[in-house]
Every structure is written in C-alpha cells, then in structure tokens.
Coordinates of C-alpha atoms (C1' of nucleotides) in Angstrom, one line a residue:
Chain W
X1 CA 14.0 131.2 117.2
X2 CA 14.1 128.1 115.3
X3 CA 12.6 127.7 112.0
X4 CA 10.6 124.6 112.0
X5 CA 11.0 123.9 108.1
X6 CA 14.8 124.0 108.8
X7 CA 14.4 121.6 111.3
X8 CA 12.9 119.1 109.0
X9 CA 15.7 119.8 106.1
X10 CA 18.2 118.7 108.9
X11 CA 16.0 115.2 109.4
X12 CA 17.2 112.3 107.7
X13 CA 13.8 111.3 106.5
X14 CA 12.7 114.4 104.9
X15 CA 15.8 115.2 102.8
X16 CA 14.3 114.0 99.7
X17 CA 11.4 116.6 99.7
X18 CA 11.5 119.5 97.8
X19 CA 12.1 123.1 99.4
X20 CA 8.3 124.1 98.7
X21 CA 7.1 120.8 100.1
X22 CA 8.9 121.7 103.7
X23 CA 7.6 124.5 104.1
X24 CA 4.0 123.3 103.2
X25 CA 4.5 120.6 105.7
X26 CA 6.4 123.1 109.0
X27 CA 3.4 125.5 107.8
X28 CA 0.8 122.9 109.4
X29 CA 3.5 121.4 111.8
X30 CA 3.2 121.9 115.4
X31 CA 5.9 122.6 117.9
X32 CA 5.0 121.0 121.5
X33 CA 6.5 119.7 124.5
X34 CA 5.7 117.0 126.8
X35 CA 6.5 116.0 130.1
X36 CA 7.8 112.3 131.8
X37 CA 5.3 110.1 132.0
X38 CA 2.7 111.8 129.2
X39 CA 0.9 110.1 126.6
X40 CA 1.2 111.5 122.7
X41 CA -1.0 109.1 121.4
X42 CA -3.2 106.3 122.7
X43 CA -3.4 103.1 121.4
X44 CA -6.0 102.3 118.7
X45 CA -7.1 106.0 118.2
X46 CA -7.2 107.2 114.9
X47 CA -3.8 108.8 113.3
X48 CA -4.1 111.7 111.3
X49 CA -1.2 113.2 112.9
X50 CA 2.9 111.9 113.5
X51 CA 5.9 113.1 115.5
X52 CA 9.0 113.8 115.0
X53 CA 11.3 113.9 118.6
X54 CA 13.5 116.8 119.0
X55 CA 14.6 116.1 122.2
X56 CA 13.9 113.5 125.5
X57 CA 13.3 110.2 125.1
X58 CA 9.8 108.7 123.9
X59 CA 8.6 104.4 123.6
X60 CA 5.9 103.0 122.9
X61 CA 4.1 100.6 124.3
X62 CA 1.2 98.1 123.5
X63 CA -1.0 97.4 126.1
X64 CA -2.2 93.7 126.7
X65 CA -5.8 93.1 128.2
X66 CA -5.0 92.4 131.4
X67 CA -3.1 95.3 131.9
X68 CA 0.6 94.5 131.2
X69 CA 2.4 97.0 129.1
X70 CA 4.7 95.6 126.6
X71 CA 7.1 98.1 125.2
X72 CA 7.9 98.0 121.6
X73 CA 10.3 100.5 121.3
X74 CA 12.4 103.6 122.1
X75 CA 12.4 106.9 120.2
X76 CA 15.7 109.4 120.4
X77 CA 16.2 112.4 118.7
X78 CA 15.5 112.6 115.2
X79 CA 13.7 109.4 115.1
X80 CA 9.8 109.2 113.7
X81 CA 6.7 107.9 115.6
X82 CA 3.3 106.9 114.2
X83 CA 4.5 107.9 110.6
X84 CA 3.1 105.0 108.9
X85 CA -0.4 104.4 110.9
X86 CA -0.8 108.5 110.1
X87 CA 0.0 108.5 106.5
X88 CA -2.1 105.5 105.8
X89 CA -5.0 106.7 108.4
X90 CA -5.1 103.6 110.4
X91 CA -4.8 103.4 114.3
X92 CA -2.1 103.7 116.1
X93 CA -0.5 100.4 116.7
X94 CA 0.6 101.8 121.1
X95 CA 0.5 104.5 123.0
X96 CA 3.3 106.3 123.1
X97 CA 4.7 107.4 126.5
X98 CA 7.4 110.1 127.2
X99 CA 10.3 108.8 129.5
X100 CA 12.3 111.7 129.7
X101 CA 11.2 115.4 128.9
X102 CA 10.3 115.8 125.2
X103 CA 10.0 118.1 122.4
X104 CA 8.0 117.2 119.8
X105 CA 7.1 118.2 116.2
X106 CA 3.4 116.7 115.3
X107 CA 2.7 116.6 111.1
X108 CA 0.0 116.2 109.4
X109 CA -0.1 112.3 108.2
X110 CA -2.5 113.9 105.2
X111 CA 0.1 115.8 103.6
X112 CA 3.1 113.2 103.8
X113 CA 0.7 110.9 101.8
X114 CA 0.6 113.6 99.1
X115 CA 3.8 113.9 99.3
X116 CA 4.9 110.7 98.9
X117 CA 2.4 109.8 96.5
X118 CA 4.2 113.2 93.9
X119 CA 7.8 112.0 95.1
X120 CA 8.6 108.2 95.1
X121 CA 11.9 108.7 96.5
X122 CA 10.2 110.0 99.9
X123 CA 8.1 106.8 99.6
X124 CA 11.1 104.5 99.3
X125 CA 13.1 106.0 101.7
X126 CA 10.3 105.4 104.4
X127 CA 9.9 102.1 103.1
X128 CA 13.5 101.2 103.8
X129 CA 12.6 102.7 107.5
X130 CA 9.9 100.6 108.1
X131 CA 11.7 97.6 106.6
X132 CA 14.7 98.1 108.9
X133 CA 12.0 98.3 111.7
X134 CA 10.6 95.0 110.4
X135 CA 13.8 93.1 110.6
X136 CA 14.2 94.3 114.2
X137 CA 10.9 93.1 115.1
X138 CA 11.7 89.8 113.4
X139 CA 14.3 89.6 115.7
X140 CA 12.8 90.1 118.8
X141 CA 10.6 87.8 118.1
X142 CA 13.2 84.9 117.4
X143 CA 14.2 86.1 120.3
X144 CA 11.2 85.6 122.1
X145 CA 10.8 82.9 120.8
X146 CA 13.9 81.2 121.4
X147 CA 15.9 82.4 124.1
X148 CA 15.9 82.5 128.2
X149 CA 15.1 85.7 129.9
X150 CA 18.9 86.5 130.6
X151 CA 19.8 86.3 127.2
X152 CA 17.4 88.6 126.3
X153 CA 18.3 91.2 129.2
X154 CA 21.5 91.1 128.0
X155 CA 20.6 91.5 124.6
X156 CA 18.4 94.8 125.4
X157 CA 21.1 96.6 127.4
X158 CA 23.4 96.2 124.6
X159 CA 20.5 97.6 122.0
X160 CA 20.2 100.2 123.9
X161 CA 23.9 100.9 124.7
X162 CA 24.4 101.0 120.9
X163 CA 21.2 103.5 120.6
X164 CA 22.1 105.9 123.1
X165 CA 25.4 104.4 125.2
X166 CA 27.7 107.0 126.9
X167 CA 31.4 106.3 126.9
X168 CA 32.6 105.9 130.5
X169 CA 36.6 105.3 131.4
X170 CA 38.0 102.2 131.3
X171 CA 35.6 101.1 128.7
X172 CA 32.5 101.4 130.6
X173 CA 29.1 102.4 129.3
X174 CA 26.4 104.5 130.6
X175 CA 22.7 103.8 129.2
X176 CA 22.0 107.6 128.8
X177 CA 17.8 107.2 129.7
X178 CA 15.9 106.5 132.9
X179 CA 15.7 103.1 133.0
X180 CA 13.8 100.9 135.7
X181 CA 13.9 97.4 136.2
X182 CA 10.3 97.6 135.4
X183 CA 11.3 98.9 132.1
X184 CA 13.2 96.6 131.7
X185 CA 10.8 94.0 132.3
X186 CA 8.6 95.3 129.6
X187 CA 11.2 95.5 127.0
X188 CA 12.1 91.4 127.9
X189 CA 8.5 90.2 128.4
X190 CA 9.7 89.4 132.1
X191 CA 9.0 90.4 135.4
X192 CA 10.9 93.5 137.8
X193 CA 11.7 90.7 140.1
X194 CA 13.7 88.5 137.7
X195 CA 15.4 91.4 136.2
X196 CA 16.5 92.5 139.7
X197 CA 17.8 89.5 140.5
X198 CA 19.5 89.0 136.8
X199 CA 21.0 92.5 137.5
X200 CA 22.1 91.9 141.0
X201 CA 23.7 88.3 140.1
X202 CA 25.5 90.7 137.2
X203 CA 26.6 93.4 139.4
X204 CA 28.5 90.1 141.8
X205 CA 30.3 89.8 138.7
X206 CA 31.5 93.4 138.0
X207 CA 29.9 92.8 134.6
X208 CA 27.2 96.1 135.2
X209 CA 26.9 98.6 138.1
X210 CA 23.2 98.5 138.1
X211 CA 21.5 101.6 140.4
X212 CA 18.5 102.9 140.8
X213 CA 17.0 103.4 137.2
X214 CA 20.3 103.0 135.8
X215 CA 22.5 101.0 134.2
X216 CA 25.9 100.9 133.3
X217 CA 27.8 98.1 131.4
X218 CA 31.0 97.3 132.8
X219 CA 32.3 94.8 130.7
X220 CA 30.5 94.8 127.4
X221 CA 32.1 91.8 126.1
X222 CA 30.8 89.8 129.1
X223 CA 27.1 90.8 127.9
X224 CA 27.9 89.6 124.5
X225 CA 28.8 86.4 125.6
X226 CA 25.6 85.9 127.5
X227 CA 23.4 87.2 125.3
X228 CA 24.5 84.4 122.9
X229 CA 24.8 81.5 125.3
X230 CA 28.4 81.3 125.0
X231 CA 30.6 79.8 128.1
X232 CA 32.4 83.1 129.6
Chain P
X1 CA -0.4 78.0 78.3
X2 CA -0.1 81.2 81.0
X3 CA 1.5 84.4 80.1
X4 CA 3.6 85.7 82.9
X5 CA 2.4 89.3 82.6
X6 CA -0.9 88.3 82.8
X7 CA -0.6 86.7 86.0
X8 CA 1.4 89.8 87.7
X9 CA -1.6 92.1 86.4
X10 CA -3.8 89.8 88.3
X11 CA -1.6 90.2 91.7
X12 CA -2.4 92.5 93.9
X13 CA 0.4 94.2 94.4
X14 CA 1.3 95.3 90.8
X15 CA -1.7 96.3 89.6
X16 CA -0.2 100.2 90.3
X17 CA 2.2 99.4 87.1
X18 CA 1.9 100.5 84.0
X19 CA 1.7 97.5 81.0
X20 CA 5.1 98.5 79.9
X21 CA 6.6 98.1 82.8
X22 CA 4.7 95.0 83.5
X23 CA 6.2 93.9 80.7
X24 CA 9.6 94.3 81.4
X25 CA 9.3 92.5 84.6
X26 CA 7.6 89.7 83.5
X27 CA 10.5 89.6 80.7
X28 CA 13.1 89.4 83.5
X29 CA 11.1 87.1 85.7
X30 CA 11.7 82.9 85.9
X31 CA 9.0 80.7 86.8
X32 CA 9.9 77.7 88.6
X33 CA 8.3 75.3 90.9
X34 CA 9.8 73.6 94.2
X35 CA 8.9 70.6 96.2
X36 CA 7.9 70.0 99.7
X37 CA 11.0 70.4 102.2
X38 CA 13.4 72.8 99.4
X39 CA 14.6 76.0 100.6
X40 CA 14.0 78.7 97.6
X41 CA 16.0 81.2 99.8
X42 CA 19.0 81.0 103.0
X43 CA 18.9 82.9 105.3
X44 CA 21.9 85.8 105.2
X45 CA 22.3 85.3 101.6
X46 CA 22.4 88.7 99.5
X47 CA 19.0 89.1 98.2
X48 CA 18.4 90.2 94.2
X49 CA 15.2 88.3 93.9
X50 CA 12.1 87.9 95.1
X51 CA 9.2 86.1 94.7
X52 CA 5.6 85.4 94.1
X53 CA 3.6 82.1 95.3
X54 CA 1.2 81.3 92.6
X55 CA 0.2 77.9 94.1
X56 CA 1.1 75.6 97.3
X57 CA 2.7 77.3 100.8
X58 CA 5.3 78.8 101.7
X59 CA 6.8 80.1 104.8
X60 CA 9.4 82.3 106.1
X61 CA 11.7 80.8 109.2
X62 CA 14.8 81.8 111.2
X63 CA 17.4 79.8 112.4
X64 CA 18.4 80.1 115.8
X65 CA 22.5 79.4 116.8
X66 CA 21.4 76.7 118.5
X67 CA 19.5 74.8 116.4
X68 CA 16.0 75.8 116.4
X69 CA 14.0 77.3 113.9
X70 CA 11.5 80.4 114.5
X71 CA 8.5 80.6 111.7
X72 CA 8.1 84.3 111.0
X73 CA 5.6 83.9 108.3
X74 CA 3.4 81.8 106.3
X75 CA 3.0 82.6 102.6
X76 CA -0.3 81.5 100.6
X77 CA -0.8 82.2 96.6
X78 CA -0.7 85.9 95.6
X79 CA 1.8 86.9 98.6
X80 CA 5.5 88.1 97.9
X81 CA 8.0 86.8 99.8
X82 CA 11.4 88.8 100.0
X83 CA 10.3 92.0 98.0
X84 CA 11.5 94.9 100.2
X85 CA 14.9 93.2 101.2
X86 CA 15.1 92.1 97.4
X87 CA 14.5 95.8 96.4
X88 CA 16.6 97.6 98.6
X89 CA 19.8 95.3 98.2
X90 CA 19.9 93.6 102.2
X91 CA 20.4 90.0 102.9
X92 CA 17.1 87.3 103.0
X93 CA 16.0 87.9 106.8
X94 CA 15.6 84.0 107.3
X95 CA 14.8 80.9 104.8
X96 CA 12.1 80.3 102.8
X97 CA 11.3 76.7 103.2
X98 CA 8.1 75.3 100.7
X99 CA 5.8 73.4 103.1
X100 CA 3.6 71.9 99.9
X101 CA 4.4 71.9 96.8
X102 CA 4.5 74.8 95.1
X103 CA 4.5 77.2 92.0
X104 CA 6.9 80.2 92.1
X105 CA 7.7 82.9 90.0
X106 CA 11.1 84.6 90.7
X107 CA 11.6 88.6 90.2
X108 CA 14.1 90.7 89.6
X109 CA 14.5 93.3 92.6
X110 CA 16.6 95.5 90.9
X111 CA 13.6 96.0 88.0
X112 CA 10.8 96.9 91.2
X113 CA 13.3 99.0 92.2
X114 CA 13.6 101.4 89.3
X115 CA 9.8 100.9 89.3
X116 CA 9.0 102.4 92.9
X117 CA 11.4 104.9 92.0
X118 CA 9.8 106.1 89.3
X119 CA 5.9 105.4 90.1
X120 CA 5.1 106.5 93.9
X121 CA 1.4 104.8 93.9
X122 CA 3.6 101.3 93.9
X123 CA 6.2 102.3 96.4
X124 CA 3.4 103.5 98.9
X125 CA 1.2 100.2 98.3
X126 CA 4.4 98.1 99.0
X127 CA 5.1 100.8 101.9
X128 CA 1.2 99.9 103.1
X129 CA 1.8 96.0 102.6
X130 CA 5.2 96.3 105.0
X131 CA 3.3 98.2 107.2
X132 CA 0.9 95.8 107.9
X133 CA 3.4 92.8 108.3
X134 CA 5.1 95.2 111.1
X135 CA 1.8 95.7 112.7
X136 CA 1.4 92.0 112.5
X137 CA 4.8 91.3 114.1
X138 CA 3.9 93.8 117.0
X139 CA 1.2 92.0 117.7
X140 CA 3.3 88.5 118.0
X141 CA 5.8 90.6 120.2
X142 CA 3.1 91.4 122.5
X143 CA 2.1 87.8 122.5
X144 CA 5.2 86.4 123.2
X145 CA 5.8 88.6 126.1
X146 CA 2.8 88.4 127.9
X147 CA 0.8 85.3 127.1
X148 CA 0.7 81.7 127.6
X149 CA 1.9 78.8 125.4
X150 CA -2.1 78.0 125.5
X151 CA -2.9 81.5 124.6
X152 CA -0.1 81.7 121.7
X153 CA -1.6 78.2 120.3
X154 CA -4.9 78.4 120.6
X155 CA -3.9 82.7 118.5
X156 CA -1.8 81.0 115.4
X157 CA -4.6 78.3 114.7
X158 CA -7.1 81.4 114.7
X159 CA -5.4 83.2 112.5
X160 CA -4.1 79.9 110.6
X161 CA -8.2 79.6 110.2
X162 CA -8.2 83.1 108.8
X163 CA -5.4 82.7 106.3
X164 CA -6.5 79.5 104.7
X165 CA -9.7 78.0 106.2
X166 CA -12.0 75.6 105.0
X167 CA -15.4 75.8 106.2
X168 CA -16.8 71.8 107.2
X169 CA -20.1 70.9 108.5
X170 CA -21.5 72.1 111.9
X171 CA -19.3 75.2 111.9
X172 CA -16.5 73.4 112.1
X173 CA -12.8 74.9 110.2
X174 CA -10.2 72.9 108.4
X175 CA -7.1 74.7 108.1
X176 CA -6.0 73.7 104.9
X177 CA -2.5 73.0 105.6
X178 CA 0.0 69.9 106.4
X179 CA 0.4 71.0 110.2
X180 CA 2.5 69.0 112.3
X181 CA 3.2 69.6 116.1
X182 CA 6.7 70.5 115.7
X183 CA 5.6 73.2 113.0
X184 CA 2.9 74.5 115.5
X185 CA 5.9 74.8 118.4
X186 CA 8.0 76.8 115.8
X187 CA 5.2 79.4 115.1
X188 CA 4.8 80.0 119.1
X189 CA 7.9 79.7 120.7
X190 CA 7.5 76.2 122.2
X191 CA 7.9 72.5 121.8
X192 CA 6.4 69.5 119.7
X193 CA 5.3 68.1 122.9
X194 CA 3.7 71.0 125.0
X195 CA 2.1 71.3 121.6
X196 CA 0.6 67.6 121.2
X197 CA -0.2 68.0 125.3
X198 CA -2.5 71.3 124.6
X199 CA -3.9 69.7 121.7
X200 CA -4.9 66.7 123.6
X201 CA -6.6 68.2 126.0
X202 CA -8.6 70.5 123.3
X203 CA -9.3 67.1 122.3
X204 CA -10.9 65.5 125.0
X205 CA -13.2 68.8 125.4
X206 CA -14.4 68.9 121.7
X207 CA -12.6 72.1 121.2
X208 CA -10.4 71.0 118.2
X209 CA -9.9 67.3 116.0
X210 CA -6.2 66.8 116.1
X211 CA -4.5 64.2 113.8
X212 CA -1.5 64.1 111.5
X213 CA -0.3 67.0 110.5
X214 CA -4.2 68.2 110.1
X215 CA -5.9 70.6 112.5
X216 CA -9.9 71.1 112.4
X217 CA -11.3 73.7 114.7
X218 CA -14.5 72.3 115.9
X219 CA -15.5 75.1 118.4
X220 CA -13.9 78.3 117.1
X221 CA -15.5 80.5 119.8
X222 CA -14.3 78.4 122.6
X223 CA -10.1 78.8 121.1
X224 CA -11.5 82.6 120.9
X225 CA -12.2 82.6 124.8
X226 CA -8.9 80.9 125.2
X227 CA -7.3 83.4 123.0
X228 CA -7.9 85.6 125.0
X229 CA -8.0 84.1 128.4
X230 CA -11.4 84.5 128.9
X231 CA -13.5 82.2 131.4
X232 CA -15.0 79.4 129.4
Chain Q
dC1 C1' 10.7 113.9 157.4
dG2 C1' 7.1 111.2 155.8
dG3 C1' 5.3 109.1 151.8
dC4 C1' 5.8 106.8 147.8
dA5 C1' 8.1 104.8 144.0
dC6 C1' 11.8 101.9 143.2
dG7 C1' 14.4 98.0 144.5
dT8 C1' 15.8 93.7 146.9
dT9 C1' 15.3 89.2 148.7
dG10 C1' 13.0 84.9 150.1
dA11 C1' 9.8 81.2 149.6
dA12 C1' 6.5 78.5 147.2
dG13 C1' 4.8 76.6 143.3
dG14 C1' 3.4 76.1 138.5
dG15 C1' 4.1 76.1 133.7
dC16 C1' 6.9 74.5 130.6
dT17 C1' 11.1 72.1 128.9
dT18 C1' 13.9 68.2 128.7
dC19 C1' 14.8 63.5 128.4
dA20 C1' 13.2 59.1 127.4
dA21 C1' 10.5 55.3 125.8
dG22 C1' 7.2 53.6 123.0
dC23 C1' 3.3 53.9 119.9
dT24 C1' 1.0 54.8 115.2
dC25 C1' 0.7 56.0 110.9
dT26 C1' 2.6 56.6 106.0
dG27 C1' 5.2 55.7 102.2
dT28 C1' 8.4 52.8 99.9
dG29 C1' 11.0 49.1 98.1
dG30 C1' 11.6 44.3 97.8
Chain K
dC1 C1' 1.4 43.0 98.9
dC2 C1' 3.6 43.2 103.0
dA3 C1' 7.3 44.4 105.9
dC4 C1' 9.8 47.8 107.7
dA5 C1' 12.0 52.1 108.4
dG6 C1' 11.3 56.5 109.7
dA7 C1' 8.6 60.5 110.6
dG8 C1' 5.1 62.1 113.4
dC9 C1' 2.9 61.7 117.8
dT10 C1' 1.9 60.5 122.7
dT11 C1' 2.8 60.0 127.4
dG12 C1' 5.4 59.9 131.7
dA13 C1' 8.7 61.6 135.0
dA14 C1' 11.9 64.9 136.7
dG15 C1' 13.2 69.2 137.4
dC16 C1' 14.4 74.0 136.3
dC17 C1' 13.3 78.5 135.2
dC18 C1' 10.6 81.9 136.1
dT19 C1' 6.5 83.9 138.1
dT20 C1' 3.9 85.2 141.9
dC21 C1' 3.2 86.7 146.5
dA22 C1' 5.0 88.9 150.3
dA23 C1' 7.7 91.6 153.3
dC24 C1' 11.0 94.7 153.8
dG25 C1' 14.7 98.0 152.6
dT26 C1' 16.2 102.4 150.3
dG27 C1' 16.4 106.8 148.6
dC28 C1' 14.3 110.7 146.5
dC29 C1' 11.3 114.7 146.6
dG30 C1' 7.8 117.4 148.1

DNA sequence: CGGCACGTTGAAGGGCTTCAAGCTCTGTGG
DNA sequence: CCACAGAGCTTGAAGCCCTTCAACGTGCCG
C-alpha cells in the first residue's frame, strides 16, 4: 500500500514542508485515477483543489470560442497542475485532459496557502516553478510570434523529446506519449493537415519515422537545424 | 525632495515588508532615469537587479535570431520589471527598452531575496503577481494560435485602452502612449504594414482615429465584436 | 468485419508577408 | 526660419505559406 504522505516527501515541490505539514496535507489528499480522454478540471471553474500526476500523461488545454483547443502544456510524472489558480482560489486557466491513463493525487489548494503563508521557502520554491513556466510561455509566444509553422513543429518534437524522449539505437528517439497530428496541431497553433504534410515531407528525408500517433526523431540534429532556420 | 522608502511603501508590491526591511532596500537601491530608445536591461545578461517604473513606459521585448523583435510586456508606473528572474539569480528573459522617458529605481535582488525568504506574505504576493502574468501570457498563446492578425490587433489596443486609457469626449479612448505601427506589429506577431492596412480600414469605418504613433479608440464596442469575431 | 478515428493527398483560394516606391510629418541645424 | 534628412506611414503588386474543403486510404478495436 502506498502511503500518500510518503509520496509527497518524494515530490520535488513539497520537500521544503515540514513532516507534520505532509501528513496534514496526504490526510485531506485524494488518490484517483482517470482514464484517456477524461477531464480533471474544466476551464474557468473555480479551483479549490490541485493535482499532482503519479502516473499517465495529462495537458491542458484552453479552449477558444469557436471551438479550437489550444494546448498549453503537458504534465508527466511528478509534475503539478492547477497549483497556483487553487492556492490563490481563482479559476482554472484550461481544462485539463488525460492522454494516457493517469493517476492522480488531488490537494486541497486551502491548505497549501497556509502552508506557504507559515513557510516562505515553500512559497519561493513555487515561485521559481511558476517563473520557469513563465519563461517557457514567453517563448512560445516569440515563437508564435515569429516563426513559420515548420519551425515550430520542429521545435515541439524536440520539447517533448527532451520531456519524455526514449533512447532508440543508432541515436534515434521515441516520443514516449500518444501523439496525433491533431495534437500536434494544437500544440503549433496549426492545422492536422499541415502537420501531416510537414511530417510526411520529414519522413522523405529519414529525418523522423512518423506513424500513427507516433513519432520518432531520426536524426535529432536535423530538427535542430530547422527549428532555427538554419541551411541543412 | 522624495525619500526612496517612502515611495516603495507606497508600491504595491512591498507593502507586506516590514519598515526595517524597507529600509534596507531602499538603502541598497539607485534611482536613475533613462531616455526614450535606452535599453535599462539585455536580454541573456545575468540578472542582480530589478526594477521599479515610477514614471514614463517601459516595455519588455525579445529578440528573435533573425532580427525581429517580440514585445512581451508593457510596463506603466508602479510595475516591477525583472523581480523574479532578479531574485532567483537567472538571466533577463528579453530587453527592457524605455518607450518614453522615464524614472527608475534599481533594486537589489539579492536583498528581496532574503526578504521572501524570511516573510512568506511577500513571497506569496510576488507568487500571485507572477501568476497573473502567466495567466496573461496563456491567454496571448491562445491568441496567437488561433486568431487573426485583425483579431490580435483590434485585442492589444483593448487591453492597451485598459492599461493606460484616457477617456475623450463621446466615449471615445486615448491610449496614452507613443504607438507607432511597427510597435503595434511587434506586440501581435505581424508587420508595420498589415498593421497601417487594418488601421486604415478601421479608419474609414469610424472604428478608431489613427495618426502618428497615437491610437484613439472611437467605437470601443465595435474592436470588442472584432475581438472577438463577432458579426458587426 | 464493419465502423470510426486517424491519416494522406489534392486543389483552390485567401490572408498575410515581402518588396518597392513614394508620401508626410517632425525635429534639427544651418 | 526654412530646408532637409530621416523616421513613420501608406499603398500597390506579387506571391507564398498555410488553411480550408473534400475525397479517399488505413488500421485498430469492438
């Protein structure tokens, strides 16, 4: 059986919490699981609550009036959704959708505050978190801003080959996550279409072996090169 | 003449800190003023300071490899520009480039730092500050992916209007800014001349009064619907 | 083994960029 | 005070990148 406040000890983010505090916070945690394609959270409903993922694969996406999904980001084991929104008690900025079989730990948003409000070193360290989640947002957006849509494919399978990249022979890389080219889309503000055809222009060149909702990066380098508009 | 102290008491986001502390800081702090065009900050450059805008404008851009710049952020009296990368030791995410003349007062990271550490009320207001900005660039995320160079304009004067807004006869807005076309394209991700096109037409229909480097929204509502892609 | 989600490919067209030329202000120095 | 240089802006033309629509192929799973 696993203890839940043991669980939290092992997270990064809670390592500056005392003992007592851990086991105030596991006391009112709740252990759940969720299945591909569920929802967590909706977008702008009120967060009392966060998660922490255990296991699977979670992103979150922002939902645009007429009915595009944008996705924001990915969540991997270990990693924190909705922490801020909870603790503060605003809404939740997306809706967070499970792509792969989760397990999830939801905490109260309530206590955290207290928490963090009795131990600044909690409060910094979360800070630093949502700074470094700032920055990558920044980036995106001079990204967005900036850059053509192949550039930015090929910027978003190298994210996520250095967030959860398998090592393959021959110095090969396997995108460890379900991954469609309608995700793919979403992640690029572009359209299935164009990331097929991006894909399928790739593939001609041995630089990925693109099947169905995976991806695996060939040559790496390659990637690089066209993600910053270098000659190859 | 002003004492420093007094104005950080005023400020918004020190008013957690105790008046020794304030002290200290405003001890360690420089004030200094910049003209139109100077950089206070470089992009990549190790960050140890930060600083507060007590008068003019400031905003936050990234340079692209290419050439371009991205506007990240526009800074108006009372705002902090660098404080969390300041604090925790990173580089300056982009440049801060003063857009009018302007009134700063440079801080000593290092000194907030101790500070959060050791009062949790300010690290969790800064926490809530950075918070806000990230919601904020999720937002522009979304926008970039999914809407129209129209859409993205007509957004940024909107919230341009909200930031620093001066009300004229007949409901009409100023935004109280020097505005050119080109820094219009850098905030959404296009160019000067899609820019003075879009404006143009808003001209013809009465929707905006467009002249050099001065915006005034004349039918709010009407950028609102095209905001948001609405039927007009 | 049929249905459905995922994926490919083609064709058409539009939104936007790019390049180019010229215009209009504004500030500055002679 | 005026001329003039340069920054800001406009407008046109060409075309490309990407979207959109459409039809069809493919493979997985009940």
């Amino acid at each position: 059986m696993t203890v839940i406040s043991d669980v939290l000890q092992d997270s990064e983010i809670f390592s500056d919490l005392p003992a007592e505090a851990l086991d105030r916070l596991a006391a009112a945690a709740h252990s759940r699981t969720a299945k591909q394609g569920d929802l967590i959270f909706h977008q702008d409903d009120p967060a009392s609550l966060f998660f922490l993922v255990l296991s699977g694969r979670v992103r979150l996406i922002q939902h645009t009036i007429d009915g595009k999904d944008v996705t924001m980001a990915t969540f991997v084991p270990g990693d924190a959704i909705g922490l801020v929104v909870a603790v503060t008690g605003q809404i939740y900025p997306g809706s967070a959708e499970v792509i792969e079989d989760a397990e999830l730990l939801a905490l109260s948003g309530e206590l955290m505050w207290q928490f963090m409000n009795e131990h600044a070193a909690l409060a910094v360290r979360i800070l630093r978190l949502v700074a470094a989640r700032l920055h990558e947002s920044q980036n995106r957006i001079r990204e967005l801003s900036a850059e053509r849509v192949q550039q930015r494919i090929a910027r978003s399978l190298l994210r996520l080959a250095q967030q959860l990249g398998v090592k393959e022979t021959g110095g090969a890389i396997r995108l460890d996550v379900r991954l469609s080219r309608q995700d793919l889309a979403q992640m690029n503000g572009t359209t299935l279409e164009t990331v097929s055809r991006t894909l399928t222009a790739w593939e001609r060149e041995q630089i990925v072996d693109a099947a169905r909702e995976q991806v695996i990066i060939l040559k790496p380098h390659n990637l690089v090169l066209i993600a910053e508009d270098l000659p190859s």
